[in-house]
Amino acid sequence: MTTWRVVCVKCPKCGAVFWIRQLMTCGYAEKDADFRPHYWGINPLDLMVHVCPNCGFAGTDSDFEEIGEVEDALVEVDAPANVKFELLARRYLEEGRYYAAGKAYHRAAWYVRSCTLSGDCQVSQLEEKYLRKAIVCFKEALKRGQVPRDEKAIIVYLVGELLRLCSEFEESIKWFEKTLAMQDEMSEDVKKWLLPLARRQKRLAEERNPSVVLINQNHRASRLREVKRGTFKRLTAPSTCLTITADELLRNIKASRQGRAKKPLVRQRPLSSWEIKEVIRYLLRMYNVTRKAKQSDSKRKTTMG
Ligand SMILES: [Zn+2]
């Protein structure tokens, strides 16, 4: 289950102090063939990237210094996770970190998929946009030797799989063949699952099938369940999900900063609707516990009397 805590952090770029929701635990049932986990409950991708409300800097937990509670702290930017991952990817590109950028774009695609997967299990236009960016970054990372040795064969496979999802079948087959030719660079453990997987996905590419499939074929029922359910639980309000671009978000942040110069923006971190529900559930539970305790108490008194 996805859990988090609320902490105050300092932006490494502008020094602004703001509240973030920091991911503590999460779990998943299975994965797609491009390793996207099917998380239980709240989608933790929402909690993995934080955007500074003052300057738009995007980073993960380790990029921000945790500090004690600050009374007039701001609140982290609340945006769909795909946009936050896109901002993170752009930052990594500026820093020349292609492997990290590829992973960030790939996660942006994962998030879109969890919101938009349809009955035919094909990726949406927005997801494809992110997948294509991830492919470019992963290729560049491989070229520049940024991918750790023990992950190289896996990333070569992943490029093939992402190309297949984008219907680039001919090129995809080449990358699957490249993976199969890398046996000597794989550990025994990796060999066991990666070779059969690459063969299976190559067959799909040969059949010109761009569908998202599970990593374990025996779990078809789970895929159907997921499609039926349509979406994962999101922390971001569904109305804003996938309707804002990274550039629009940056413009909004800039506009609110200019607004703040005249009127200081001081507000409490708001609770998400999910958190409010949790609080109500907790209070009800406590109410029932006290009521039961009182009841058994009065029963005891009656029997004693
Ligand atoms: Zn900042």
PDB file of C-alpha atoms and ligand atoms in Angstrom:
ATOM      1  CA  MET A   1       0.000   0.000   0.000  1.00  0.00           C
ATOM      2  CA  THR A   2       1.119   3.529  -0.722  1.00  0.00           C
ATOM      3  CA  THR A   3       1.905   5.592   2.364  1.00  0.00           C
ATOM      4  CA  TRP A   4       3.580   8.963   2.781  1.00  0.00           C
ATOM      5  CA  ARG A   5       4.528  11.581   5.315  1.00  0.00           C
ATOM      6  CA  VAL A   6       4.399  15.359   5.098  1.00  0.00           C
ATOM      7  CA  VAL A   7       7.702  17.221   5.558  1.00  0.00           C
ATOM      8  CA  CYS A   8       9.135  20.700   5.049  1.00  0.00           C
ATOM      9  CA  VAL A   9      12.043  20.976   2.588  1.00  0.00           C
ATOM     10  CA  LYS A  10      14.309  23.666   1.175  1.00  0.00           C
ATOM     11  CA  CYS A  11      14.732  24.196  -2.563  1.00  0.00           C
ATOM     12  CA  PRO A  12      18.426  23.796  -3.557  1.00  0.00           C
ATOM     13  CA  LYS A  13      18.024  26.346  -6.363  1.00  0.00           C
ATOM     14  CA  CYS A  14      16.184  29.303  -4.803  1.00  0.00           C
ATOM     15  CA  GLY A  15      16.077  28.472  -1.077  1.00  0.00           C
ATOM     16  CA  ALA A  16      12.270  28.569  -0.840  1.00  0.00           C
ATOM     17  CA  VAL A  17      10.813  26.419   1.920  1.00  0.00           C
ATOM     18  CA  PHE A  18       7.778  24.281   1.177  1.00  0.00           C
ATOM     19  CA  TRP A  19       5.772  21.238   2.232  1.00  0.00           C
ATOM     20  CA  ILE A  20       6.047  18.022   0.283  1.00  0.00           C
ATOM     21  CA  ARG A  21       4.396  14.634   0.505  1.00  0.00           C
ATOM     22  CA  GLN A  22       7.241  12.165   0.741  1.00  0.00           C
ATOM     23  CA  LEU A  23       6.694   8.567  -0.347  1.00  0.00           C
ATOM     24  CA  MET A  24       7.285   6.035   2.434  1.00  0.00           C
ATOM     25  CA  THR A  25       6.043   2.694   1.108  1.00  0.00           C
ATOM     26  CA  CYS A  26       4.386   1.276  -1.987  1.00  0.00           C
ATOM     27  CA  GLY A  27       3.784  -2.132  -3.529  1.00  0.00           C
ATOM     28  CA  TYR A  28       2.615  -3.661  -6.771  1.00  0.00           C
ATOM     29  CA  ALA A  29       0.934  -6.790  -8.067  1.00  0.00           C
ATOM     30  CA  GLU A  30       2.603  -7.187 -11.457  1.00  0.00           C
ATOM     31  CA  LYS A  31       4.319  -5.367 -14.279  1.00  0.00           C
ATOM     32  CA  ASP A  32       3.887  -4.551 -17.932  1.00  0.00           C
ATOM     33  CA  ALA A  33       6.513  -5.811 -20.360  1.00  0.00           C
ATOM     34  CA  ASP A  34       8.195  -2.384 -20.154  1.00  0.00           C
ATOM     35  CA  PHE A  35       8.406  -2.857 -16.352  1.00  0.00           C
ATOM     36  CA  ARG A  36       5.572  -0.492 -15.392  1.00  0.00           C
ATOM     37  CA  PRO A  37       4.371  -1.751 -11.990  1.00  0.00           C
ATOM     38  CA  HIS A  38       0.643  -2.143 -11.338  1.00  0.00           C
ATOM     39  CA  TYR A  39       0.657  -0.419  -7.988  1.00  0.00           C
ATOM     40  CA  TRP A  40      -1.757  -1.198  -5.181  1.00  0.00           C
ATOM     41  CA  GLY A  41      -3.944   1.750  -4.186  1.00  0.00           C
ATOM     42  CA  ILE A  42      -2.768   5.314  -4.653  1.00  0.00           C
ATOM     43  CA  ASN A  43      -0.390   5.760  -7.582  1.00  0.00           C
ATOM     44  CA  PRO A  44       2.994   6.503  -5.926  1.00  0.00           C
ATOM     45  CA  LEU A  45       4.310   8.177  -9.092  1.00  0.00           C
ATOM     46  CA  ASP A  46       2.398  11.205  -7.778  1.00  0.00           C
ATOM     47  CA  LEU A  47       4.794  11.370  -4.819  1.00  0.00           C
ATOM     48  CA  MET A  48       8.146  10.751  -6.502  1.00  0.00           C
ATOM     49  CA  VAL A  49       8.900  14.182  -7.986  1.00  0.00           C
ATOM     50  CA  HIS A  50       8.527  17.514  -6.199  1.00  0.00           C
ATOM     51  CA  VAL A  51       8.342  20.892  -7.918  1.00  0.00           C
ATOM     52  CA  CYS A  52       9.354  24.079  -6.113  1.00  0.00           C
ATOM     53  CA  PRO A  53       6.417  26.520  -6.062  1.00  0.00           C
ATOM     54  CA  ASN A  54       8.803  29.469  -6.232  1.00  0.00           C
ATOM     55  CA  CYS A  55      11.176  28.661  -9.107  1.00  0.00           C
ATOM     56  CA  GLY A  56       9.830  25.491 -10.753  1.00  0.00           C
ATOM     57  CA  PHE A  57      12.905  23.376  -9.885  1.00  0.00           C
ATOM     58  CA  ALA A  58      11.965  19.687 -10.136  1.00  0.00           C
ATOM     59  CA  GLY A  59      13.698  17.000  -8.115  1.00  0.00           C
ATOM     60  CA  THR A  60      13.369  13.770  -6.188  1.00  0.00           C
ATOM     61  CA  ASP A  61      13.525  13.426  -2.371  1.00  0.00           C
ATOM     62  CA  SER A  62      17.325  13.364  -2.309  1.00  0.00           C
ATOM     63  CA  ASP A  63      17.542  16.732  -4.120  1.00  0.00           C
ATOM     64  CA  PHE A  64      15.852  18.582  -1.251  1.00  0.00           C
ATOM     65  CA  GLU A  65      17.157  19.253   2.223  1.00  0.00           C
ATOM     66  CA  GLU A  66      14.648  18.346   4.902  1.00  0.00           C
ATOM     67  CA  ILE A  67      14.171  21.031   7.556  1.00  0.00           C
ATOM     68  CA  GLY A  68      11.972  21.459  10.613  1.00  0.00           C
ATOM     69  CA  GLU A  69       8.439  22.745  10.399  1.00  0.00           C
ATOM     70  CA  VAL A  70       8.273  26.317   9.085  1.00  0.00           C
ATOM     71  CA  GLU A  71       5.095  28.212   9.817  1.00  0.00           C
ATOM     72  CA  ASP A  72       4.785  30.204   6.587  1.00  0.00           C
ATOM     73  CA  ALA A  73       6.131  27.476   4.308  1.00  0.00           C
ATOM     74  CA  LEU A  74       4.689  27.243   0.819  1.00  0.00           C
ATOM     75  CA  VAL A  75       3.144  24.102  -0.635  1.00  0.00           C
ATOM     76  CA  GLU A  76       4.725  22.013  -3.398  1.00  0.00           C
ATOM     77  CA  VAL A  77       3.269  22.437  -6.874  1.00  0.00           C
ATOM     78  CA  ASP A  78       0.268  20.186  -7.336  1.00  0.00           C
ATOM     79  CA  ALA A  79       0.398  18.940 -10.918  1.00  0.00           C
ATOM     80  CA  PRO A  80      -0.118  15.618 -12.681  1.00  0.00           C
ATOM     81  CA  ALA A  81       2.918  13.379 -12.218  1.00  0.00           C
ATOM     82  CA  ASN A  82       3.633  13.173 -15.957  1.00  0.00           C
ATOM     83  CA  VAL A  83       4.247  16.931 -16.065  1.00  0.00           C
ATOM     84  CA  LYS A  84       6.470  16.786 -12.977  1.00  0.00           C
ATOM     85  CA  PHE A  85       8.485  13.916 -14.463  1.00  0.00           C
ATOM     86  CA  GLU A  86       8.812  15.906 -17.698  1.00  0.00           C
ATOM     87  CA  LEU A  87      10.264  18.875 -15.808  1.00  0.00           C
ATOM     88  CA  LEU A  88      12.656  16.485 -14.044  1.00  0.00           C
ATOM     89  CA  ALA A  89      13.717  14.980 -17.386  1.00  0.00           C
ATOM     90  CA  ARG A  90      14.401  18.452 -18.819  1.00  0.00           C
ATOM     91  CA  ARG A  91      16.608  19.245 -15.835  1.00  0.00           C
ATOM     92  CA  TYR A  92      18.563  15.996 -16.259  1.00  0.00           C
ATOM     93  CA  LEU A  93      19.040  16.784 -19.961  1.00  0.00           C
ATOM     94  CA  GLU A  94      20.459  20.200 -19.082  1.00  0.00           C
ATOM     95  CA  GLU A  95      22.875  18.376 -16.778  1.00  0.00           C
ATOM     96  CA  GLY A  96      23.793  15.901 -19.544  1.00  0.00           C
ATOM     97  CA  ARG A  97      22.329  12.944 -17.615  1.00  0.00           C
ATOM     98  CA  TYR A  98      20.680  11.031 -20.471  1.00  0.00           C
ATOM     99  CA  TYR A  99      20.040   7.781 -18.614  1.00  0.00           C
ATOM    100  CA  ALA A 100      18.245   9.568 -15.769  1.00  0.00           C
ATOM    101  CA  ALA A 101      16.312  11.692 -18.292  1.00  0.00           C
ATOM    102  CA  GLY A 102      15.230   8.552 -20.162  1.00  0.00           C
ATOM    103  CA  LYS A 103      13.923   7.035 -16.943  1.00  0.00           C
ATOM    104  CA  ALA A 104      12.036  10.226 -16.069  1.00  0.00           C
ATOM    105  CA  TYR A 105      10.351  10.418 -19.501  1.00  0.00           C
ATOM    106  CA  HIS A 106       9.543   6.711 -19.244  1.00  0.00           C
ATOM    107  CA  ARG A 107       7.824   7.266 -15.891  1.00  0.00           C
ATOM    108  CA  ALA A 108       5.859  10.179 -17.344  1.00  0.00           C
ATOM    109  CA  ALA A 109       4.622   7.671 -19.948  1.00  0.00           C
ATOM    110  CA  TRP A 110       3.764   5.143 -17.206  1.00  0.00           C
ATOM    111  CA  TYR A 111       1.666   7.735 -15.433  1.00  0.00           C
ATOM    112  CA  VAL A 112      -0.243   8.633 -18.588  1.00  0.00           C
ATOM    113  CA  ARG A 113      -0.849   4.936 -19.217  1.00  0.00           C
ATOM    114  CA  SER A 114      -2.340   4.406 -15.781  1.00  0.00           C
ATOM    115  CA  CYS A 115      -4.787   7.241 -16.526  1.00  0.00           C
ATOM    116  CA  THR A 116      -5.631   6.506 -20.150  1.00  0.00           C
ATOM    117  CA  LEU A 117      -5.268   2.799 -20.924  1.00  0.00           C
ATOM    118  CA  SER A 118      -8.194   1.763 -23.104  1.00  0.00           C
ATOM    119  CA  GLY A 119      -9.785  -1.543 -24.046  1.00  0.00           C
ATOM    120  CA  ASP A 120      -7.467  -2.149 -26.999  1.00  0.00           C
ATOM    121  CA  CYS A 121      -4.467  -1.693 -24.673  1.00  0.00           C
ATOM    122  CA  GLN A 122      -2.693   0.701 -27.024  1.00  0.00           C
ATOM    123  CA  VAL A 123      -0.774   3.714 -25.874  1.00  0.00           C
ATOM    124  CA  SER A 124      -2.323   7.188 -26.190  1.00  0.00           C
ATOM    125  CA  GLN A 125      -0.804  10.026 -28.215  1.00  0.00           C
ATOM    126  CA  LEU A 126       0.452  11.741 -25.085  1.00  0.00           C
ATOM    127  CA  GLU A 127       2.078   8.558 -23.826  1.00  0.00           C
ATOM    128  CA  GLU A 128       3.713   7.976 -27.199  1.00  0.00           C
ATOM    129  CA  LYS A 129       5.208  11.468 -27.043  1.00  0.00           C
ATOM    130  CA  TYR A 130       6.946  10.574 -23.759  1.00  0.00           C
ATOM    131  CA  LEU A 131       7.970   7.105 -24.944  1.00  0.00           C
ATOM    132  CA  ARG A 132       9.676   8.572 -28.024  1.00  0.00           C
ATOM    133  CA  LYS A 133      11.602  11.029 -25.834  1.00  0.00           C
ATOM    134  CA  ALA A 134      12.611   8.171 -23.519  1.00  0.00           C
ATOM    135  CA  ILE A 135      13.871   6.160 -26.525  1.00  0.00           C
ATOM    136  CA  VAL A 136      16.072   9.061 -27.710  1.00  0.00           C
ATOM    137  CA  CYS A 137      17.505   9.507 -24.206  1.00  0.00           C
ATOM    138  CA  PHE A 138      18.173   5.784 -23.643  1.00  0.00           C
ATOM    139  CA  LYS A 139      19.940   5.492 -27.026  1.00  0.00           C
ATOM    140  CA  GLU A 140      22.100   8.503 -26.225  1.00  0.00           C
ATOM    141  CA  ALA A 141      22.852   7.122 -22.734  1.00  0.00           C
ATOM    142  CA  LEU A 142      23.971   3.796 -24.255  1.00  0.00           C
ATOM    143  CA  LYS A 143      26.165   5.659 -26.747  1.00  0.00           C
ATOM    144  CA  ARG A 144      27.762   7.747 -24.011  1.00  0.00           C
ATOM    145  CA  GLY A 145      28.316   4.780 -21.703  1.00  0.00           C
ATOM    146  CA  GLN A 146      26.012   6.172 -19.010  1.00  0.00           C
ATOM    147  CA  VAL A 147      24.143   2.898 -18.486  1.00  0.00           C
ATOM    148  CA  PRO A 148      25.695   0.655 -15.792  1.00  0.00           C
ATOM    149  CA  ARG A 149      27.118  -2.567 -17.252  1.00  0.00           C
ATOM    150  CA  ASP A 150      24.708  -4.924 -15.530  1.00  0.00           C
ATOM    151  CA  GLU A 151      21.721  -2.909 -16.806  1.00  0.00           C
ATOM    152  CA  LYS A 152      22.879  -2.546 -20.411  1.00  0.00           C
ATOM    153  CA  ALA A 153      21.136  -5.606 -21.892  1.00  0.00           C
ATOM    154  CA  ILE A 154      17.940  -4.678 -20.037  1.00  0.00           C
ATOM    155  CA  ILE A 155      17.973  -1.154 -21.477  1.00  0.00           C
ATOM    156  CA  VAL A 156      18.672  -2.458 -24.990  1.00  0.00           C
ATOM    157  CA  TYR A 157      15.603  -4.693 -24.561  1.00  0.00           C
ATOM    158  CA  LEU A 158      13.612  -1.748 -23.175  1.00  0.00           C
ATOM    159  CA  VAL A 159      14.411   0.403 -26.230  1.00  0.00           C
ATOM    160  CA  GLY A 160      13.055  -2.437 -28.396  1.00  0.00           C
ATOM    161  CA  GLU A 161       9.898  -2.693 -26.303  1.00  0.00           C
ATOM    162  CA  LEU A 162       9.258   1.073 -26.297  1.00  0.00           C
ATOM    163  CA  LEU A 163       9.750   1.141 -30.091  1.00  0.00           C
ATOM    164  CA  ARG A 164       7.168  -1.661 -30.391  1.00  0.00           C
ATOM    165  CA  LEU A 165       4.679   0.305 -28.269  1.00  0.00           C
ATOM    166  CA  CYS A 166       5.217   3.227 -30.690  1.00  0.00           C
ATOM    167  CA  SER A 167       4.523   0.896 -33.663  1.00  0.00           C
ATOM    168  CA  GLU A 168       8.128   1.173 -34.937  1.00  0.00           C
ATOM    169  CA  PHE A 169       8.205  -2.574 -35.570  1.00  0.00           C
ATOM    170  CA  GLU A 170      11.189  -2.912 -37.916  1.00  0.00           C
ATOM    171  CA  GLU A 171      13.523  -0.989 -35.634  1.00  0.00           C
ATOM    172  CA  SER A 172      12.056  -2.676 -32.591  1.00  0.00           C
ATOM    173  CA  ILE A 173      12.942  -6.138 -33.981  1.00  0.00           C
ATOM    174  CA  LYS A 174      16.552  -5.000 -34.467  1.00  0.00           C
ATOM    175  CA  TRP A 175      16.810  -3.997 -30.793  1.00  0.00           C
ATOM    176  CA  PHE A 176      15.300  -7.286 -29.616  1.00  0.00           C
ATOM    177  CA  GLU A 177      17.842  -9.126 -31.774  1.00  0.00           C
ATOM    178  CA  LYS A 178      20.583  -6.993 -30.270  1.00  0.00           C
ATOM    179  CA  THR A 179      19.360  -8.027 -26.799  1.00  0.00           C
ATOM    180  CA  LEU A 180      19.407 -11.715 -27.736  1.00  0.00           C
ATOM    181  CA  ALA A 181      22.989 -11.293 -28.984  1.00  0.00           C
ATOM    182  CA  MET A 182      24.109  -9.892 -25.611  1.00  0.00           C
ATOM    183  CA  GLN A 183      23.843 -13.180 -23.699  1.00  0.00           C
ATOM    184  CA  ASP A 184      27.470 -13.018 -22.611  1.00  0.00           C
ATOM    185  CA  GLU A 185      26.916  -9.678 -20.912  1.00  0.00           C
ATOM    186  CA  MET A 186      23.973 -10.934 -18.810  1.00  0.00           C
ATOM    187  CA  SER A 187      24.146 -12.494 -15.387  1.00  0.00           C
ATOM    188  CA  GLU A 188      22.594 -15.954 -15.064  1.00  0.00           C
ATOM    189  CA  ASP A 189      19.607 -14.487 -13.220  1.00  0.00           C
ATOM    190  CA  VAL A 190      18.927 -11.882 -15.905  1.00  0.00           C
ATOM    191  CA  LYS A 191      19.415 -14.432 -18.685  1.00  0.00           C
ATOM    192  CA  LYS A 192      16.641 -16.580 -17.225  1.00  0.00           C
ATOM    193  CA  TRP A 193      13.904 -13.995 -17.648  1.00  0.00           C
ATOM    194  CA  LEU A 194      15.231 -11.529 -20.214  1.00  0.00           C
ATOM    195  CA  LEU A 195      15.926 -13.936 -23.093  1.00  0.00           C
ATOM    196  CA  PRO A 196      12.440 -15.518 -23.190  1.00  0.00           C
ATOM    197  CA  LEU A 197      10.870 -12.088 -22.744  1.00  0.00           C
ATOM    198  CA  ALA A 198      12.873 -10.571 -25.614  1.00  0.00           C
ATOM    199  CA  ARG A 199      11.908 -13.529 -27.842  1.00  0.00           C
ATOM    200  CA  ARG A 200       8.235 -13.151 -26.995  1.00  0.00           C
ATOM    201  CA  GLN A 201       8.178  -9.383 -27.560  1.00  0.00           C
ATOM    202  CA  LYS A 202      10.089  -9.820 -30.833  1.00  0.00           C
ATOM    203  CA  ARG A 203       7.319 -12.165 -32.003  1.00  0.00           C
ATOM    204  CA  LEU A 204       4.731  -9.500 -31.152  1.00  0.00           C
ATOM    205  CA  ALA A 205       6.730  -6.944 -33.158  1.00  0.00           C
ATOM    206  CA  GLU A 206       6.847  -9.356 -36.103  1.00  0.00           C
ATOM    207  CA  GLU A 207       3.065  -9.674 -35.852  1.00  0.00           C
ATOM    208  CA  ARG A 208       2.935  -5.858 -35.853  1.00  0.00           C
ATOM    209  CA  ASN A 209       1.157  -5.824 -32.517  1.00  0.00           C
ATOM    210  CA  PRO A 210       1.680  -2.590 -30.519  1.00  0.00           C
ATOM    211  CA  SER A 211      -0.450  -3.596 -27.478  1.00  0.00           C
ATOM    212  CA  VAL A 212       0.686  -3.165 -23.906  1.00  0.00           C
ATOM    213  CA  VAL A 213       1.112  -6.650 -22.442  1.00  0.00           C
ATOM    214  CA  LEU A 214       2.022  -7.933 -19.020  1.00  0.00           C
ATOM    215  CA  ILE A 215       5.507  -9.181 -18.316  1.00  0.00           C
ATOM    216  CA  ASN A 216       3.939 -12.466 -17.214  1.00  0.00           C
ATOM    217  CA  GLN A 217       1.568 -13.726 -19.856  1.00  0.00           C
ATOM    218  CA  ASN A 218      -0.387 -15.813 -17.366  1.00  0.00           C
ATOM    219  CA  HIS A 219      -1.921 -12.725 -15.876  1.00  0.00           C
ATOM    220  CA  ARG A 220      -4.330 -11.734 -18.627  1.00  0.00           C
ATOM    221  CA  ALA A 221      -7.206 -11.444 -16.176  1.00  0.00           C
ATOM    222  CA  SER A 222      -5.358  -8.782 -14.249  1.00  0.00           C
ATOM    223  CA  ARG A 223      -4.815  -6.706 -17.394  1.00  0.00           C
ATOM    224  CA  LEU A 224      -8.536  -6.877 -18.162  1.00  0.00           C
ATOM    225  CA  ARG A 225      -9.340  -5.822 -14.612  1.00  0.00           C
ATOM    226  CA  GLU A 226      -7.013  -2.879 -14.949  1.00  0.00           C
ATOM    227  CA  VAL A 227      -8.525  -1.731 -18.214  1.00  0.00           C
ATOM    228  CA  LYS A 228     -12.032  -2.068 -16.823  1.00  0.00           C
ATOM    229  CA  ARG A 229     -11.129  -0.035 -13.782  1.00  0.00           C
ATOM    230  CA  GLY A 230      -9.757   2.575 -16.156  1.00  0.00           C
ATOM    231  CA  THR A 231      -7.579   4.502 -13.752  1.00  0.00           C
ATOM    232  CA  PHE A 232      -5.506   4.215 -10.659  1.00  0.00           C
ATOM    233  CA  LYS A 233      -6.351   6.328  -7.678  1.00  0.00           C
ATOM    234  CA  ARG A 234      -4.663   9.659  -8.192  1.00  0.00           C
ATOM    235  CA  LEU A 235      -3.665  12.312  -5.733  1.00  0.00           C
ATOM    236  CA  THR A 236      -4.122  15.053  -8.286  1.00  0.00           C
ATOM    237  CA  ALA A 237      -7.667  16.147  -8.989  1.00  0.00           C
ATOM    238  CA  PRO A 238      -8.807  14.229 -12.105  1.00  0.00           C
ATOM    239  CA  SER A 239      -9.979  17.456 -13.742  1.00  0.00           C
ATOM    240  CA  THR A 240      -6.434  18.802 -13.969  1.00  0.00           C
ATOM    241  CA  CYS A 241      -4.842  15.476 -14.807  1.00  0.00           C
ATOM    242  CA  LEU A 242      -3.221  15.401 -18.249  1.00  0.00           C
ATOM    243  CA  THR A 243      -4.697  18.761 -19.213  1.00  0.00           C
ATOM    244  CA  ILE A 244      -1.697  20.951 -18.474  1.00  0.00           C
ATOM    245  CA  THR A 245       1.665  20.994 -20.232  1.00  0.00           C
ATOM    246  CA  ALA A 246       5.034  21.475 -18.583  1.00  0.00           C
ATOM    247  CA  ASP A 247       5.400  24.920 -20.183  1.00  0.00           C
ATOM    248  CA  GLU A 248       1.990  26.027 -18.928  1.00  0.00           C
ATOM    249  CA  LEU A 249       2.891  24.844 -15.453  1.00  0.00           C
ATOM    250  CA  LEU A 250       6.128  26.854 -15.467  1.00  0.00           C
ATOM    251  CA  ARG A 251       4.211  29.926 -16.673  1.00  0.00           C
ATOM    252  CA  ASN A 252       1.713  29.447 -13.813  1.00  0.00           C
ATOM    253  CA  ILE A 253       4.514  29.231 -11.265  1.00  0.00           C
ATOM    254  CA  LYS A 254       6.107  32.397 -12.636  1.00  0.00           C
ATOM    255  CA  ALA A 255       2.780  34.242 -12.595  1.00  0.00           C
ATOM    256  CA  SER A 256       2.041  33.256  -9.009  1.00  0.00           C
ATOM    257  CA  ARG A 257       5.542  34.366  -7.976  1.00  0.00           C
ATOM    258  CA  GLN A 258       4.980  37.787  -9.527  1.00  0.00           C
ATOM    259  CA  GLY A 259       1.614  37.967  -7.769  1.00  0.00           C
ATOM    260  CA  ARG A 260       3.282  37.144  -4.497  1.00  0.00           C
ATOM    261  CA  ALA A 261       5.574  40.144  -4.703  1.00  0.00           C
ATOM    262  CA  LYS A 262       2.562  42.338  -3.954  1.00  0.00           C
ATOM    263  CA  LYS A 263       0.683  40.047  -1.603  1.00  0.00           C
ATOM    264  CA  PRO A 264       2.593  37.405   0.332  1.00  0.00           C
ATOM    265  CA  LEU A 265       1.215  33.969  -0.336  1.00  0.00           C
ATOM    266  CA  VAL A 266       1.059  32.234   3.026  1.00  0.00           C
ATOM    267  CA  ARG A 267      -1.110  29.212   3.308  1.00  0.00           C
ATOM    268  CA  GLN A 268      -1.363  25.915   5.056  1.00  0.00           C
ATOM    269  CA  ARG A 269      -0.686  22.770   3.122  1.00  0.00           C
ATOM    270  CA  PRO A 270      -4.157  21.598   2.073  1.00  0.00           C
ATOM    271  CA  LEU A 271      -5.270  18.041   2.657  1.00  0.00           C
ATOM    272  CA  SER A 272      -6.060  15.963  -0.397  1.00  0.00           C
ATOM    273  CA  SER A 273      -9.530  14.439  -0.589  1.00  0.00           C
ATOM    274  CA  TRP A 274      -7.960  11.036   0.044  1.00  0.00           C
ATOM    275  CA  GLU A 275      -6.351  12.319   3.230  1.00  0.00           C
ATOM    276  CA  ILE A 276      -9.626  13.860   4.383  1.00  0.00           C
ATOM    277  CA  LYS A 277     -11.355  10.511   3.837  1.00  0.00           C
ATOM    278  CA  GLU A 278      -8.641   8.815   5.875  1.00  0.00           C
ATOM    279  CA  VAL A 279      -9.118  11.307   8.721  1.00  0.00           C
ATOM    280  CA  ILE A 280     -12.886  10.724   8.714  1.00  0.00           C
ATOM    281  CA  ARG A 281     -12.352   6.956   8.710  1.00  0.00           C
ATOM    282  CA  TYR A 282      -9.962   7.267  11.616  1.00  0.00           C
ATOM    283  CA  LEU A 283     -12.392   9.435  13.607  1.00  0.00           C
ATOM    284  CA  LEU A 284     -15.245   7.001  12.958  1.00  0.00           C
ATOM    285  CA  ARG A 285     -13.086   4.112  14.064  1.00  0.00           C
ATOM    286  CA  MET A 286     -12.138   5.963  17.255  1.00  0.00           C
ATOM    287  CA  TYR A 287     -15.791   6.882  17.837  1.00  0.00           C
ATOM    288  CA  ASN A 288     -16.850   3.238  17.513  1.00  0.00           C
ATOM    289  CA  VAL A 289     -14.056   2.083  19.786  1.00  0.00           C
ATOM    290  CA  THR A 290     -15.028   4.569  22.515  1.00  0.00           C
ATOM    291  CA  ARG A 291     -18.713   3.763  22.116  1.00  0.00           C
ATOM    292  CA  LYS A 292     -18.059   0.043  22.459  1.00  0.00           C
ATOM    293  CA  ALA A 293     -15.824   0.646  25.453  1.00  0.00           C
ATOM    294  CA  LYS A 294     -18.552   2.756  27.091  1.00  0.00           C
ATOM    295  CA  GLN A 295     -21.173   0.126  26.345  1.00  0.00           C
ATOM    296  CA  SER A 296     -19.151  -2.688  27.868  1.00  0.00           C
ATOM    297  CA  ASP A 297     -18.330  -0.393  30.760  1.00  0.00           C
ATOM    298  CA  SER A 298     -21.988   0.329  31.505  1.00  0.00           C
ATOM    299  CA  LYS A 299     -22.791  -3.403  31.088  1.00  0.00           C
ATOM    300  CA  ARG A 300     -20.155  -4.228  33.664  1.00  0.00           C
ATOM    301  CA  LYS A 301     -21.583  -1.606  36.024  1.00  0.00           C
ATOM    302  CA  THR A 302     -25.092  -3.058  35.608  1.00  0.00           C
ATOM    303  CA  THR A 303     -23.936  -6.579  36.354  1.00  0.00           C
ATOM    304  CA  MET A 304     -21.898  -5.347  39.299  1.00  0.00           C
ATOM    305  CA  GLY A 305     -24.877  -3.310  40.597  1.00  0.00           C
TER     306      GLY A 305
HETATM  307 ZN    ZN B   1      13.063  26.885  -5.923  1.00  0.00          ZN
END
